[in-house]
């Protein structure tokens, strides 16, 4: 069967349940028994720092197989200077589609959209092995 090209688009309310289910499947038993990332996805949409213009889904053959979401964040240096930035997560890809570049596609697409909105920095909490190739540096460095 010839699969269609993946499509990245903004998440809509009609996608919420599929995105939450996808997130649960992507994170289930990855770091601890079970997971709670899907609940985070559910609750963060109502938070003041959530940025719906940066909540993307990736579809293949009409099925959502990935998503990424962002919230506003800030960095404060020792002198008290504040730098507005973003944080993303969770980023989810259906288990049967992982390690095929879909997460990279979502990150690249969303970084471009964030830059167009004027954001200059993204900080995340996650496994460094998953993000170094995207240009992230460990906070230790």
Coordinates of N, CA, C and O in Angstrom, one line a residue:
X1 N 0.8 -1.2 0.0 CA 0.0 0.0 0.0 C 0.9 1.2 0.0 O 1.9 1.3 0.7
X2 N 0.5 2.2 -0.8 CA 1.3 3.4 -0.9 C 0.7 4.5 0.1 O -0.4 5.0 -0.1
X3 N 1.5 4.8 1.2 CA 1.1 5.7 2.2 C 1.2 7.1 1.7 O 2.1 7.5 0.9
X4 N 0.3 8.0 2.2 CA 0.4 9.4 1.8 C 1.5 10.0 2.6 O 2.0 9.5 3.6
X5 N 1.9 11.2 2.2 CA 2.9 12.0 2.9 C 2.4 12.5 4.2 O 1.2 12.8 4.3
X6 N 3.2 12.6 5.3 CA 2.7 13.1 6.5 C 2.3 14.6 6.4 O 3.0 15.3 5.6
X7 N 1.3 15.0 7.1 CA 0.9 16.3 7.1 C 0.9 16.9 8.6 O 0.5 16.2 9.5
X8 N 1.5 18.0 8.7 CA 1.5 18.7 10.0 C 0.6 19.9 10.0 O 0.6 20.7 9.1
X9 N -0.3 19.9 11.0 CA -1.3 21.0 11.1 C -1.6 21.3 12.5 O -1.1 20.6 13.4
X10 N -2.3 22.4 12.8 CA -2.6 22.8 14.1 C -3.6 21.8 14.7 O -4.5 21.3 14.0
X11 N -3.5 21.5 16.0 CA -4.5 20.7 16.7 C -5.8 21.5 16.8 O -5.8 22.7 16.9
X12 N -6.9 20.7 16.7 CA -8.2 21.3 16.9 C -8.9 20.6 18.1 O -8.5 19.5 18.5
X13 N -10.0 21.2 18.6 CA -10.7 20.5 19.7 C -11.1 19.0 19.3 O -11.1 18.2 20.2
X14 N -11.4 18.8 18.1 CA -11.8 17.5 17.6 C -10.7 16.5 17.8 O -10.9 15.2 17.8
X15 N -9.4 16.9 17.9 CA -8.3 16.1 18.0 C -7.9 15.7 19.5 O -7.1 14.9 19.7
X16 N -8.5 16.4 20.4 CA -8.0 16.3 21.8 C -8.0 14.9 22.3 O -6.9 14.4 22.8
X17 N -9.0 14.1 22.2 CA -9.0 12.7 22.7 C -8.0 11.9 22.0 O -7.2 11.1 22.6
X18 N -7.9 12.0 20.7 CA -6.9 11.2 19.9 C -5.5 11.6 20.4 O -4.6 10.7 20.5
X19 N -5.2 12.9 20.6 CA -3.9 13.3 21.0 C -3.6 12.8 22.4 O -2.5 12.3 22.7
X20 N -4.5 12.8 23.3 CA -4.3 12.3 24.7 C -4.1 10.8 24.6 O -3.2 10.3 25.3
X21 N -4.8 10.0 23.8 CA -4.6 8.6 23.7 C -3.3 8.3 23.1 O -2.6 7.4 23.6
X22 N -2.9 9.0 22.1 CA -1.6 8.9 21.5 C -0.5 9.1 22.5 O 0.5 8.3 22.5
X23 N -0.6 10.2 23.3 CA 0.4 10.5 24.3 C 0.5 9.4 25.3 O 1.6 9.0 25.6
X24 N -0.6 8.9 25.7 CA -0.6 7.7 26.7 C 0.2 6.5 26.1 O 1.1 5.9 26.7
X25 N -0.1 6.2 24.8 CA 0.5 5.1 24.2 C 2.0 5.3 24.0 O 2.8 4.4 24.2
X26 N 2.4 6.5 23.7 CA 3.8 6.8 23.4 C 4.6 6.7 24.7 O 5.8 6.4 24.6
X27 N 4.0 7.1 25.8 CA 4.8 7.1 27.1 C 4.6 6.0 28.0 O 5.2 5.9 29.1
X28 N 3.6 5.1 27.7 CA 3.3 4.0 28.6 C 4.5 3.2 29.0 O 5.2 2.6 28.1
X29 N 4.7 3.1 30.3 CA 5.8 2.3 30.9 C 7.2 2.7 30.4 O 8.1 1.9 30.5
X30 N 7.4 3.9 29.9 CA 8.7 4.3 29.4 C 9.7 4.7 30.5 O 10.8 4.3 30.5
X31 N 9.2 5.4 31.5 CA 10.1 5.9 32.6 C 9.7 5.4 33.9 O 10.5 5.2 34.8
X32 N 8.4 5.1 34.1 CA 7.8 4.5 35.3 C 6.7 3.6 34.9 O 6.2 3.7 33.7
X33 N 6.2 2.8 35.8 CA 5.0 2.0 35.4 C 3.9 2.9 35.1 O 3.6 3.9 35.8
X34 N 3.2 2.7 34.0 CA 2.1 3.6 33.5 C 2.7 4.9 33.0 O 3.8 4.9 32.5
X35 N 1.9 6.0 33.1 CA 2.4 7.3 32.8 C 1.4 8.3 33.1 O 0.2 7.9 33.4
X36 N 1.8 9.6 33.1 CA 0.8 10.6 33.3 C 0.9 11.8 32.3 O 0.2 12.8 32.4
X37 N 1.7 11.6 31.3 CA 1.9 12.6 30.3 C 0.5 12.9 29.6 O 0.3 14.1 29.2
X38 N -0.3 11.9 29.4 CA -1.6 12.2 28.7 C -2.5 13.1 29.6 O -3.2 13.9 29.0
X39 N -2.4 13.0 30.9 CA -3.1 13.9 31.8 C -2.6 15.3 31.7 O -3.3 16.3 31.7
X40 N -1.2 15.4 31.6 CA -0.6 16.7 31.4 C -1.1 17.4 30.1 O -1.5 18.6 30.1
X41 N -1.2 16.7 29.1 CA -1.7 17.2 27.8 C -3.2 17.7 28.0 O -3.5 18.8 27.6
X42 N -4.0 16.9 28.7 CA -5.4 17.2 29.0 C -5.5 18.6 29.7 O -6.3 19.4 29.4
X43 N -4.7 18.7 30.8 CA -4.8 19.9 31.6 C -4.1 21.1 31.1 O -4.5 22.2 31.4
X44 N -3.0 21.0 30.4 CA -2.2 22.1 30.0 C -3.0 23.0 28.9 O -2.7 24.2 28.9
X45 N -3.9 22.5 28.2 CA -4.6 23.3 27.2 C -5.4 24.4 27.9 O -5.7 25.4 27.3
X46 N -5.8 24.3 29.2 CA -6.5 25.3 29.9 C -5.6 26.3 30.7 O -6.1 27.2 31.3
X47 N -4.3 26.0 30.6 CA -3.3 26.9 31.4 C -3.0 28.2 30.6 O -3.0 28.2 29.4
X48 N -2.9 29.3 31.4 CA -2.6 30.6 30.8 C -1.4 30.6 29.9 O -1.3 31.4 29.0
X49 N -0.4 29.8 30.2 CA 0.9 29.8 29.4 C 0.8 28.9 28.2 O 1.8 28.9 27.4
X50 N -0.2 28.1 28.0 CA -0.3 27.2 26.8 C -0.4 28.1 25.6 O -1.1 29.1 25.5
X51 N 0.2 27.7 24.5 CA 0.2 28.4 23.2 C -0.5 27.5 22.2 O 0.2 26.7 21.5
X52 N -1.8 27.7 21.9 CA -2.4 26.8 21.0 C -1.9 27.0 19.6 O -2.0 26.1 18.7
X53 N -1.3 28.2 19.2 CA -0.7 28.4 17.9 C 0.5 27.5 17.7 O 1.0 27.4 16.5
X54 N 1.0 26.8 18.7 CA 2.1 25.9 18.6 C 1.8 24.5 19.0 O 2.7 23.7 19.4
X55 N 0.5 24.2 19.0 CA 0.1 22.8 19.3 C -0.2 22.1 17.9 O -1.2 22.4 17.3
X56 N 0.7 21.3 17.5 CA 0.7 20.7 16.2 C 0.4 19.2 16.3 O 0.9 18.5 17.2
X57 N -0.3 18.6 15.3 CA -0.4 17.2 15.1 C 0.2 16.8 13.8 O 0.2 17.6 12.9
X58 N 0.7 15.6 13.7 CA 1.2 15.0 12.5 C 0.3 13.9 12.1 O 0.1 13.0 12.9
X59 N -0.3 14.0 10.9 CA -1.2 12.9 10.4 C -0.5 12.2 9.3 O 0.2 12.7 8.5
X60 N -0.8 10.9 9.2 CA -0.4 10.0 8.1 C -1.6 9.2 7.7 O -2.2 8.5 8.6
X61 N -2.0 9.2 6.5 CA -3.2 8.5 6.0 C -4.4 8.8 6.8 O -5.2 8.0 7.1
X62 N -4.5 10.1 7.2 CA -5.7 10.6 8.0 C -5.7 10.2 9.5 O -6.7 10.5 10.1
X63 N -4.7 9.6 10.0 CA -4.6 9.2 11.4 C -3.5 10.1 12.1 O -2.4 10.2 11.5
X64 N -3.8 10.6 13.2 CA -2.8 11.3 14.0 C -1.8 10.4 14.6 O -2.2 9.4 15.3
X65 N -0.5 10.5 14.2 CA 0.5 9.7 14.7 C 1.6 10.4 15.5 O 2.5 9.8 16.0
X66 N 1.4 11.7 15.7 CA 2.4 12.5 16.5 C 1.8 13.9 16.9 O 0.8 14.3 16.2
X67 N 2.4 14.4 17.9 CA 1.9 15.8 18.3 C 3.0 16.4 19.1 O 3.9 15.8 19.7
X68 N 3.0 17.7 19.2 CA 3.9 18.5 20.0 C 3.1 19.7 20.5 O 2.2 20.3 19.8
X69 N 3.4 20.2 21.8 CA 2.7 21.3 22.4 C 3.7 22.2 23.1 O 4.8 21.7 23.6
X70 N 3.4 23.4 23.2 CA 4.3 24.4 23.8 C 3.6 25.2 24.9 O 2.4 25.5 24.8
X71 N 4.4 25.7 25.9 CA 4.0 26.7 26.8 C 5.0 27.7 27.0 O 6.2 27.5 26.6
X72 N 4.6 28.9 27.4 CA 5.5 30.0 27.7 C 6.4 29.7 28.9 O 5.9 29.0 29.8
X73 N 7.6 30.1 28.9 CA 8.5 29.9 30.0 C 9.4 31.2 30.1 O 9.3 32.1 29.3
X74 N 10.3 31.2 31.1 CA 11.2 32.3 31.2 C 12.5 31.8 31.9 O 12.4 30.9 32.8
X75 N 13.6 32.4 31.6 CA 14.8 32.2 32.2 C 15.2 33.5 33.0 O 15.0 34.6 32.5
X76 N 15.7 33.3 34.2 CA 16.1 34.5 35.0 C 17.5 34.3 35.4 O 17.9 33.2 36.0
X77 N 18.4 35.2 35.1 CA 19.8 35.1 35.4 C 20.1 35.6 36.8 O 19.2 36.0 37.5
X78 N 21.3 35.5 37.3 CA 21.7 35.9 38.6 C 21.4 37.3 39.0 O 21.2 37.7 40.1
X79 N 21.4 38.2 38.0 CA 21.1 39.6 38.2 C 19.6 39.9 38.1 O 19.2 41.0 38.3
X80 N 18.8 38.9 37.9 CA 17.3 39.1 37.9 C 16.8 39.4 36.5 O 15.6 39.7 36.4
X81 N 17.6 39.4 35.5 CA 17.2 39.7 34.1 C 16.3 38.5 33.6 O 16.7 37.4 33.8
X82 N 15.2 38.8 33.0 CA 14.3 37.8 32.5 C 14.3 37.7 31.0 O 14.3 38.7 30.3
X83 N 14.4 36.5 30.6 CA 14.4 36.1 29.1 C 13.2 35.3 28.8 O 13.1 34.1 29.3
X84 N 12.2 35.8 28.1 CA 11.1 35.0 27.7 C 11.5 33.9 26.8 O 12.4 34.1 25.9
X85 N 11.0 32.7 26.9 CA 11.3 31.6 26.1 C 10.1 30.6 26.1 O 9.1 30.9 26.6
X86 N 10.3 29.5 25.4 CA 9.3 28.5 25.3 C 9.8 27.2 25.9 O 11.0 27.0 26.0
X87 N 8.9 26.3 26.2 CA 9.2 24.9 26.5 C 8.2 24.1 25.8 O 7.1 24.4 25.6
X88 N 8.7 22.9 25.2 CA 7.7 22.1 24.6 C 7.6 20.8 25.3 O 8.5 20.4 26.1
X89 N 6.6 20.1 25.1 CA 6.4 18.8 25.7 C 5.0 18.7 26.3 O 4.4 19.7 26.6
X90 N 4.5 17.5 26.3 CA 5.2 16.4 25.7 C 5.2 16.4 24.1 O 4.3 17.0 23.6
X91 N 6.2 15.8 23.6 CA 6.2 15.5 22.1 C 6.0 14.0 22.1 O 6.6 13.2 22.7
X92 N 5.0 13.6 21.3 CA 4.6 12.2 21.2 C 4.6 11.7 19.8 O 4.1 12.4 18.9
X93 N 5.0 10.4 19.6 CA 4.9 9.7 18.3 C 4.4 8.3 18.6 O 4.9 7.7 19.6
X94 N 3.4 7.9 17.9 CA 2.9 6.5 18.1 C 4.0 5.5 18.1 O 4.9 5.6 17.3
X95 N 4.0 4.6 19.1 CA 5.1 3.6 19.2 C 5.4 2.9 17.8 O 6.6 2.8 17.5
X96 N 4.5 2.6 17.0 CA 4.8 1.9 15.8 C 5.4 2.8 14.7 O 5.8 2.4 13.7
X97 N 5.4 4.1 15.0 CA 6.0 5.1 14.1 C 7.3 5.8 14.6 O 7.8 6.7 14.0
X98 N 7.7 5.4 15.8 CA 8.9 6.0 16.4 C 10.2 5.6 15.7 O 10.2 4.6 15.0
X99 N 11.2 6.5 15.8 CA 12.5 6.3 15.2 C 12.4 6.3 13.7 O 13.2 5.7 13.0
X100 N 11.5 7.1 13.1 CA 11.4 7.3 11.7 C 11.5 8.7 11.3 O 11.2 9.1 10.1
X101 N 11.8 9.6 12.2 CA 12.0 11.0 11.9 C 10.8 11.9 12.1 O 10.8 13.1 11.8
X102 N 9.7 11.3 12.6 CA 8.5 12.1 12.7 C 8.6 13.2 13.9 O 8.1 14.3 13.8
X103 N 9.3 12.8 14.9 CA 9.5 13.7 16.0 C 10.4 14.9 15.5 O 10.1 16.1 15.9
X104 N 11.4 14.6 14.8 CA 12.2 15.7 14.2 C 11.4 16.6 13.3 O 11.6 17.8 13.3
X105 N 10.5 16.0 12.5 CA 9.6 16.8 11.7 C 8.8 17.8 12.5 O 8.7 19.0 12.2
X106 N 8.2 17.3 13.6 CA 7.4 18.1 14.5 C 8.2 19.2 15.1 O 7.8 20.4 15.2
X107 N 9.4 18.9 15.6 CA 10.3 19.9 16.2 C 10.7 20.9 15.2 O 10.6 22.1 15.5
X108 N 11.2 20.5 14.0 CA 11.6 21.5 13.0 C 10.5 22.4 12.6 O 10.6 23.6 12.5
X109 N 9.3 21.9 12.4 CA 8.1 22.6 12.0 C 7.7 23.6 13.1 O 7.5 24.8 12.8
X110 N 7.7 23.2 14.3 CA 7.3 24.0 15.4 C 8.3 25.1 15.7 O 8.0 26.2 16.1
X111 N 9.6 24.8 15.6 CA 10.7 25.8 15.8 C 10.5 26.9 14.8 O 10.7 28.1 15.2
X112 N 10.2 26.6 13.6 CA 10.0 27.6 12.5 C 8.8 28.5 12.9 O 8.9 29.7 12.8
X113 N 7.7 27.9 13.3 CA 6.6 28.6 13.7 C 6.8 29.5 14.9 O 6.4 30.7 14.9
X114 N 7.6 29.0 15.9 CA 7.9 29.8 17.1 C 8.8 30.9 16.7 O 8.6 32.1 17.2
X115 N 9.7 30.7 15.9 CA 10.6 31.8 15.4 C 9.8 32.9 14.7 O 10.0 34.1 14.9
X116 N 8.9 32.5 13.9 CA 8.0 33.5 13.2 C 7.2 34.3 14.2 O 6.8 35.4 13.9
X117 N 6.9 33.7 15.3 CA 6.1 34.4 16.4 C 7.0 35.3 17.2 O 6.6 36.0 18.1
X118 N 8.4 35.2 17.0 CA 9.3 36.1 17.7 C 10.0 35.4 18.9 O 10.8 36.1 19.6
X119 N 9.8 34.1 19.1 CA 10.5 33.5 20.2 C 11.9 33.1 19.7 O 12.2 32.7 18.6
X120 N 12.9 33.3 20.7 CA 14.3 33.1 20.3 C 14.9 31.9 21.0 O 16.0 31.5 20.7
X121 N 14.2 31.3 22.1 CA 14.8 30.3 22.9 C 13.8 29.3 23.3 O 12.6 29.6 23.5
X122 N 14.2 28.0 23.4 CA 13.4 26.9 23.8 C 14.2 26.1 24.9 O 15.4 25.8 24.6
X123 N 13.6 25.9 26.0 CA 14.3 25.1 27.1 C 13.3 23.9 27.3 O 12.1 24.0 27.2
X124 N 13.9 22.7 27.6 CA 13.1 21.5 27.8 C 13.7 20.7 28.9 O 14.9 20.9 29.3
X125 N 12.9 19.8 29.5 CA 13.3 18.8 30.4 C 13.1 17.5 29.7 O 11.9 17.2 29.3
X126 N 14.1 16.8 29.4 CA 13.9 15.5 28.7 C 15.3 14.8 28.6 O 16.3 15.2 29.1
X127 N 15.2 13.6 28.0 CA 16.4 12.8 27.8 C 17.3 13.5 26.8 O 17.0 13.7 25.7
X128 N 18.6 13.9 27.3 CA 19.5 14.6 26.4 C 19.8 13.9 25.1 O 20.0 14.5 24.0
X129 N 19.8 12.5 25.2 CA 20.1 11.7 24.0 C 19.1 12.0 22.9 O 19.3 11.8 21.7
X130 N 17.8 12.4 23.3 CA 16.8 12.6 22.3 C 16.9 14.0 21.6 O 16.2 14.2 20.6
X131 N 17.6 14.9 22.2 CA 17.5 16.3 21.8 C 18.8 16.9 21.4 O 18.8 18.0 20.7
X132 N 20.0 16.3 21.7 CA 21.2 16.9 21.3 C 21.3 17.1 19.8 O 21.8 18.1 19.3
X133 N 20.8 16.2 19.0 CA 20.9 16.3 17.6 C 20.1 17.4 17.0 O 20.3 17.9 15.9
X134 N 19.1 17.9 17.8 CA 18.3 19.1 17.4 C 18.9 20.4 17.9 O 18.3 21.5 17.7
X135 N 20.2 20.4 18.4 CA 20.9 21.6 18.8 C 20.8 21.9 20.2 O 21.3 23.0 20.6
X136 N 20.1 21.1 21.0 CA 20.0 21.4 22.4 C 21.3 21.1 23.1 O 22.1 20.2 22.7
X137 N 21.6 21.8 24.2 CA 22.8 21.6 25.0 C 22.3 21.3 26.4 O 21.4 21.8 26.9
X138 N 23.1 20.4 27.1 CA 22.8 20.1 28.5 C 23.0 21.4 29.4 O 23.8 22.2 29.1
X139 N 22.1 21.5 30.4 CA 22.2 22.7 31.3 C 23.6 22.7 32.0 O 24.1 23.7 32.4
X140 N 24.2 21.5 32.1 CA 25.6 21.5 32.7 C 26.6 22.2 31.9 O 27.6 22.6 32.4
X141 N 26.3 22.3 30.6 CA 27.3 23.0 29.7 C 26.9 24.4 29.6 O 27.6 25.3 29.1

